[in-house]
Amino acid sequence: MSGTLYVVATPIGNLEDMSYRAVRILEEVAQIAAEDTRHSRKLLNHYGITTALISYHEHNEKSRSPQLIARLQAGESLALISDAGTPCIADPGYRLVSECRQAGLEVVTVPGASALIAALSISGLPTDAFSFIGFLPAKTHGRCQLLEQVKNESQTIACYEAPHRLLASLTDIATTCGADRQIAVARELTKRHEELFSGSVSEAQEHFAAGTVKGEIVLLLSPAPQRKPDGTVSEELQRLREETDLSWKEIVKQVAKQFGLPGSDVYKKSLELR
Ligand code: SAM
């Protein structure tokens, strides 16, 4: 019998946000693969968990995966944790999970905290649909390029951001998406200095320029105001081509959504213009 890989969420700040099941599984498995073993040892000590740890991070995941898979195939059950929150969400683990699945091994989730979902749930922004775009690129050029791609999305856009880049990112968001766009900045969730700022981008700039921004941050952008296009499908395709940096594929997708048409119809129209 092969073992099971448990993908276990750990708290994002408040140690009480650990499930009973997570504690039990982490006690029962043969070994826990962790991003930073020293960091995780401290966390596990808090719950009295003494299971052995092995490092699994972005720099060794390629070489480590076969080793972990061999142990699972030999019948040992293992757990995967990250420094905080849910593994594989902007954290290492995806490769291991994918390889386990390919090898026919059982992968089981032990869900819990994730900064992304925690932030969304208290943001007051629409949650029926959202796009998570990971960390915003560190440099203005890359950031603006990505923001251009997502700024017209009709769903909430969520991303992770480092505190020292927040103001620069807000500047780029104001430039690409407009200073009036609604935004939520979730900072230090579940911790002593938890804050949820909600307002326009320009209000956020003013608020966060007042002091040094510290702590961990999730940024959420409200969906783009969906204006019903004035012109025809062809005119809207042409307009987006001229006024944005979007690819034809993205333009077709957006126009299809705006007009409520099948993508294939809009694609055919776009061919006439290319
Ligand atoms: N896998 C994790 C999860 O599910 O929450 C996220 C890992 S990612 C490497 C870490 C980033 O998540 C931080 O840089 C920050 O943007 C966000 N984050 C983590 N904890 C947070 C918290 N308590 N409050 C706000 N954002 C947090």
Short mmCIF file of C-alpha atoms and ligand atoms in Angstrom, two decimals:
data_model
loop_
_atom_site.label_atom_id
_atom_site.label_comp_id
_atom_site.label_asym_id
_atom_site.label_seq_id
_atom_site.Cartn_x
_atom_site.Cartn_y
_atom_site.Cartn_z
CA MET A 1 0.00 0.00 0.00
CA SER A 2 1.33 3.42 -0.94
CA GLY A 3 1.28 6.27 1.55
CA THR A 4 -0.68 9.52 1.25
CA LEU A 5 0.61 13.02 0.75
CA TYR A 6 -1.31 15.43 2.98
CA VAL A 7 -1.23 19.09 1.90
CA VAL A 8 -1.73 20.85 5.21
CA ALA A 9 -2.58 24.53 5.76
CA THR A 10 -0.99 26.29 8.74
CA PRO A 11 -1.92 29.67 10.28
CA ILE A 12 -1.10 32.99 8.56
CA GLY A 13 -0.38 34.73 11.84
CA ASN A 14 -2.69 33.64 14.60
CA LEU A 15 -1.62 30.27 16.01
CA GLU A 16 -5.19 29.49 17.05
CA ASP A 17 -6.09 29.15 13.36
CA MET A 18 -4.80 25.59 13.17
CA SER A 19 -7.35 22.82 12.75
CA TYR A 20 -7.55 19.79 15.06
CA ARG A 21 -7.19 17.63 11.99
CA ALA A 22 -4.04 19.44 10.85
CA VAL A 23 -2.43 18.79 14.23
CA ARG A 24 -3.43 15.12 14.18
CA ILE A 25 -2.19 14.52 10.62
CA LEU A 26 1.10 16.29 11.28
CA GLU A 27 1.60 14.08 14.33
CA GLU A 28 0.75 10.88 12.46
CA VAL A 29 2.78 11.21 9.24
CA ALA A 30 6.30 9.79 8.92
CA GLN A 31 7.81 13.13 7.93
CA ILE A 32 6.79 16.70 7.12
CA ALA A 33 8.19 18.46 4.07
CA ALA A 34 8.51 22.15 4.96
CA GLU A 35 9.72 25.27 3.19
CA ASP A 36 11.89 26.44 6.07
CA THR A 37 12.47 23.68 8.60
CA ARG A 38 13.67 26.01 11.37
CA HIS A 39 10.64 28.24 11.03
CA SER A 40 8.29 25.23 10.95
CA ARG A 41 9.98 23.54 13.91
CA LYS A 42 9.03 26.55 16.06
CA LEU A 43 5.45 26.41 14.80
CA LEU A 44 5.18 22.66 15.40
CA ASN A 45 6.67 22.98 18.89
CA HIS A 46 3.74 25.22 19.74
CA TYR A 47 1.37 22.29 19.15
CA GLY A 48 3.69 19.69 20.68
CA ILE A 49 4.30 18.03 17.29
CA THR A 50 7.64 16.23 17.18
CA THR A 51 7.48 14.68 13.69
CA ALA A 52 10.73 14.91 11.70
CA LEU A 53 11.02 17.66 9.10
CA ILE A 54 12.65 17.66 5.69
CA SER A 55 13.23 20.77 3.59
CA TYR A 56 11.20 21.30 0.45
CA HIS A 57 11.51 24.72 -1.13
CA GLU A 58 11.67 26.40 -4.52
CA HIS A 59 15.41 25.71 -4.87
CA ASN A 60 15.33 21.96 -4.18
CA GLU A 61 11.82 20.92 -5.23
CA LYS A 62 13.06 19.35 -8.48
CA SER A 63 15.59 17.13 -6.75
CA ARG A 64 13.52 16.50 -3.63
CA SER A 65 10.30 15.38 -5.31
CA PRO A 66 11.59 11.96 -6.53
CA GLN A 67 12.89 11.23 -3.04
CA LEU A 68 9.53 12.05 -1.43
CA ILE A 69 7.65 10.10 -4.08
CA ALA A 70 9.83 7.03 -3.44
CA ARG A 71 8.97 7.18 0.24
CA LEU A 72 5.26 7.50 -0.50
CA GLN A 73 5.51 4.54 -2.86
CA ALA A 74 7.25 2.60 -0.10
CA GLY A 75 4.15 3.10 2.06
CA GLU A 76 5.04 6.11 4.21
CA SER A 77 2.56 8.97 4.53
CA LEU A 78 4.00 12.47 4.37
CA ALA A 79 2.72 16.01 4.91
CA LEU A 80 3.56 19.15 3.01
CA ILE A 81 3.42 22.52 4.75
CA SER A 82 4.66 25.98 3.82
CA ASP A 83 5.84 28.83 6.03
CA ALA A 84 2.26 30.03 6.46
CA GLY A 85 -1.13 29.45 4.93
CA THR A 86 -1.97 26.92 2.26
CA PRO A 87 0.93 25.21 0.46
CA CYS A 88 1.05 25.60 -3.34
CA ILE A 89 -0.76 28.97 -3.25
CA ALA A 90 2.11 31.28 -4.25
CA ASP A 91 4.22 28.74 -2.36
CA PRO A 92 6.17 25.60 -3.31
CA GLY A 93 4.39 22.27 -3.68
CA TYR A 94 2.65 22.30 -7.03
CA ARG A 95 5.38 20.22 -8.67
CA LEU A 96 5.27 17.56 -5.94
CA VAL A 97 1.48 17.35 -6.04
CA SER A 98 1.49 17.08 -9.80
CA GLU A 99 4.13 14.35 -9.78
CA CYS A 100 2.28 12.43 -7.06
CA ARG A 101 -0.86 12.51 -9.16
CA GLN A 102 1.03 11.32 -12.21
CA ALA A 103 2.45 8.46 -10.12
CA GLY A 104 -1.06 7.51 -9.02
CA LEU A 105 -0.40 8.45 -5.39
CA GLU A 106 -3.14 9.74 -3.13
CA VAL A 107 -3.01 13.47 -2.34
CA VAL A 108 -5.34 14.73 0.38
CA THR A 109 -6.04 18.30 1.42
CA VAL A 110 -6.16 19.42 5.04
CA PRO A 111 -7.54 22.92 4.43
CA GLY A 112 -7.20 25.98 6.60
CA ALA A 113 -5.96 29.54 6.39
CA SER A 114 -4.98 31.25 3.17
CA ALA A 115 -4.24 34.97 3.08
CA LEU A 116 -5.95 35.27 -0.30
CA ILE A 117 -9.30 33.86 0.83
CA ALA A 118 -9.13 35.56 4.22
CA ALA A 119 -8.61 38.94 2.53
CA LEU A 120 -11.35 38.41 -0.04
CA SER A 121 -13.82 37.38 2.62
CA ILE A 122 -13.55 40.67 4.50
CA SER A 123 -12.85 43.01 1.57
CA GLY A 124 -16.44 43.86 0.72
CA LEU A 125 -15.54 43.43 -2.96
CA PRO A 126 -17.41 40.95 -5.18
CA THR A 127 -16.36 37.38 -4.39
CA ASP A 128 -18.57 35.46 -6.83
CA ALA A 129 -15.66 35.46 -9.26
CA PHE A 130 -12.08 36.64 -8.86
CA SER A 131 -8.66 36.35 -10.48
CA PHE A 132 -5.61 35.70 -8.37
CA ILE A 133 -2.45 36.90 -10.10
CA GLY A 134 0.14 35.92 -7.45
CA PHE A 135 2.75 38.51 -6.50
CA LEU A 136 2.79 41.71 -8.53
CA PRO A 137 6.07 42.02 -10.48
CA ALA A 138 8.75 43.92 -8.55
CA LYS A 139 9.50 46.51 -11.27
CA THR A 140 7.23 49.21 -12.65
CA HIS A 141 7.50 48.06 -16.26
CA GLY A 142 6.42 44.48 -15.57
CA ARG A 143 3.82 45.62 -13.07
CA CYS A 144 2.18 48.03 -15.52
CA GLN A 145 2.21 45.40 -18.26
CA LEU A 146 0.39 42.94 -16.03
CA LEU A 147 -2.04 45.58 -14.76
CA GLU A 148 -2.85 46.54 -18.37
CA GLN A 149 -3.77 42.93 -19.03
CA VAL A 150 -6.14 42.61 -16.09
CA LYS A 151 -7.52 46.12 -15.65
CA ASN A 152 -10.66 45.49 -17.68
CA GLU A 153 -11.55 42.22 -15.97
CA SER A 154 -15.13 42.04 -14.81
CA GLN A 155 -14.10 40.26 -11.62
CA THR A 156 -12.14 41.16 -8.52
CA ILE A 157 -8.36 40.98 -9.00
CA ALA A 158 -6.34 39.70 -6.05
CA CYS A 159 -2.58 39.73 -5.60
CA TYR A 160 0.10 39.53 -2.94
CA GLU A 161 2.36 42.51 -2.37
CA ALA A 162 5.45 43.33 -0.32
CA PRO A 163 5.06 46.29 2.08
CA HIS A 164 8.06 48.23 0.71
CA ARG A 165 6.53 48.14 -2.78
CA LEU A 166 2.97 49.05 -1.85
CA LEU A 167 3.21 52.77 -2.64
CA ALA A 168 4.97 52.20 -5.97
CA SER A 169 2.34 49.63 -6.88
CA LEU A 170 -0.49 51.97 -5.94
CA THR A 171 1.05 54.59 -8.23
CA ASP A 172 1.11 52.08 -11.09
CA ILE A 173 -2.45 50.97 -10.34
CA ALA A 174 -3.58 54.62 -10.44
CA THR A 175 -1.83 55.10 -13.80
CA THR A 176 -3.19 51.94 -15.43
CA CYS A 177 -6.58 51.44 -13.79
CA GLY A 178 -7.41 55.00 -12.71
CA ALA A 179 -7.13 56.70 -9.32
CA ASP A 180 -10.88 56.28 -8.72
CA ARG A 181 -10.82 52.50 -8.91
CA GLN A 182 -11.92 50.87 -5.64
CA ILE A 183 -9.30 48.86 -3.85
CA ALA A 184 -8.92 46.90 -0.63
CA VAL A 185 -5.59 46.52 1.13
CA ALA A 186 -5.59 43.69 3.68
CA ARG A 187 -2.60 43.93 5.97
CA GLU A 188 -1.37 41.66 8.78
CA LEU A 189 -4.50 39.52 8.75
CA THR A 190 -5.19 37.61 11.97
CA LYS A 191 -2.33 39.45 13.71
CA ARG A 192 -2.24 42.23 16.29
CA HIS A 193 -2.07 45.03 13.72
CA GLU A 194 -4.65 43.62 11.31
CA GLU A 195 -5.98 46.31 8.98
CA LEU A 196 -8.41 46.32 6.09
CA PHE A 197 -8.21 49.57 4.15
CA SER A 198 -10.94 50.07 1.64
CA GLY A 199 -11.44 53.05 -0.67
CA SER A 200 -10.26 54.49 -3.97
CA VAL A 201 -6.68 54.05 -5.15
CA SER A 202 -5.97 57.73 -4.50
CA GLU A 203 -7.34 57.43 -0.96
CA ALA A 204 -5.13 54.40 -0.41
CA GLN A 205 -2.11 56.36 -1.66
CA GLU A 206 -2.88 59.13 0.81
CA HIS A 207 -3.50 56.69 3.67
CA PHE A 208 -0.34 54.62 3.22
CA ALA A 209 1.94 57.57 2.37
CA ALA A 210 1.40 58.82 5.91
CA GLY A 211 3.84 56.33 7.50
CA THR A 212 6.12 53.38 6.82
CA VAL A 213 4.12 50.44 5.49
CA LYS A 214 4.87 47.27 7.40
CA GLY A 215 3.64 43.69 7.44
CA GLU A 216 2.15 41.27 4.97
CA ILE A 217 -0.31 42.48 2.37
CA VAL A 218 -3.03 41.24 0.04
CA LEU A 219 -4.22 43.76 -2.55
CA LEU A 220 -7.67 43.52 -4.09
CA LEU A 221 -8.88 45.57 -7.03
CA SER A 222 -12.57 45.99 -7.70
CA PRO A 223 -13.91 44.68 -11.03
CA ALA A 224 -13.66 47.17 -13.90
CA PRO A 225 -16.84 49.17 -14.35
CA GLN A 226 -18.49 47.31 -17.24
CA ARG A 227 -19.72 49.87 -19.69
CA LYS A 228 -21.97 48.63 -22.46
CA PRO A 229 -20.05 49.48 -25.62
CA ASP A 230 -21.61 52.25 -27.71
CA GLY A 231 -20.60 50.89 -31.08
CA THR A 232 -20.66 47.60 -32.97
CA VAL A 233 -18.55 44.54 -32.22
CA SER A 234 -16.10 45.56 -34.95
CA GLU A 235 -15.82 49.09 -33.59
CA GLU A 236 -15.18 47.82 -30.08
CA LEU A 237 -12.53 45.39 -31.35
CA GLN A 238 -10.90 48.24 -33.24
CA ARG A 239 -11.09 50.58 -30.23
CA LEU A 240 -9.44 48.09 -27.88
CA ARG A 241 -6.76 47.35 -30.47
CA GLU A 242 -5.92 51.06 -30.70
CA GLU A 243 -6.28 52.04 -27.07
CA THR A 244 -4.80 49.07 -25.18
CA ASP A 245 -1.82 46.75 -25.25
CA LEU A 246 -4.05 43.67 -25.10
CA SER A 247 -3.40 40.78 -27.47
CA TRP A 248 -6.05 39.81 -30.04
CA LYS A 249 -6.91 36.80 -27.90
CA GLU A 250 -7.56 38.98 -24.86
CA ILE A 251 -9.51 41.54 -26.89
CA VAL A 252 -11.74 38.84 -28.35
CA LYS A 253 -12.41 37.43 -24.89
CA GLN A 254 -13.28 40.84 -23.48
CA VAL A 255 -15.54 41.91 -26.35
CA ALA A 256 -17.35 38.56 -26.24
CA LYS A 257 -18.03 39.17 -22.56
CA GLN A 258 -19.14 42.78 -23.12
CA PHE A 259 -21.61 41.84 -25.83
CA GLY A 260 -22.61 38.49 -24.34
CA LEU A 261 -21.58 36.71 -27.56
CA PRO A 262 -19.81 33.39 -28.13
CA GLY A 263 -16.03 33.88 -28.39
CA SER A 264 -16.00 32.08 -31.76
CA ASP A 265 -18.31 34.72 -33.31
CA VAL A 266 -16.17 37.59 -32.07
CA TYR A 267 -13.02 35.76 -33.16
CA LYS A 268 -14.42 35.56 -36.73
CA LYS A 269 -15.13 39.31 -36.68
CA SER A 270 -11.61 40.00 -35.43
CA LEU A 271 -10.14 38.09 -38.39
CA GLU A 272 -11.77 40.62 -40.73
CA LEU A 273 -9.86 43.41 -39.00
CA ARG A 274 -6.42 41.85 -38.74
N1 SAM B 1 0.42 30.16 0.71
C1 SAM B 1 0.18 31.35 1.49
C2 SAM B 1 -1.32 31.47 1.77
O1 SAM B 1 -2.07 30.58 1.40
O2 SAM B 1 -1.71 32.45 2.39
C3 SAM B 1 0.75 32.57 0.84
C4 SAM B 1 2.23 32.50 0.66
S1 SAM B 1 2.94 33.88 -0.08
C5 SAM B 1 4.61 33.35 -0.23
C6 SAM B 1 3.08 35.02 1.24
C7 SAM B 1 2.31 36.29 0.97
O3 SAM B 1 0.95 36.11 1.37
C8 SAM B 1 2.78 37.48 1.78
O4 SAM B 1 3.89 38.10 1.17
C9 SAM B 1 1.56 38.36 1.77
O5 SAM B 1 1.43 39.03 0.56
C10 SAM B 1 0.46 37.31 1.90
N2 SAM B 1 0.16 37.07 3.33
C11 SAM B 1 0.57 36.04 4.08
N3 SAM B 1 0.11 36.18 5.35
C12 SAM B 1 -0.60 37.32 5.38
C13 SAM B 1 -1.33 38.01 6.39
N4 SAM B 1 -1.38 37.55 7.62
N5 SAM B 1 -1.96 39.15 6.05
C14 SAM B 1 -1.92 39.63 4.79
N6 SAM B 1 -1.24 39.02 3.80
C15 SAM B 1 -0.59 37.89 4.08
#
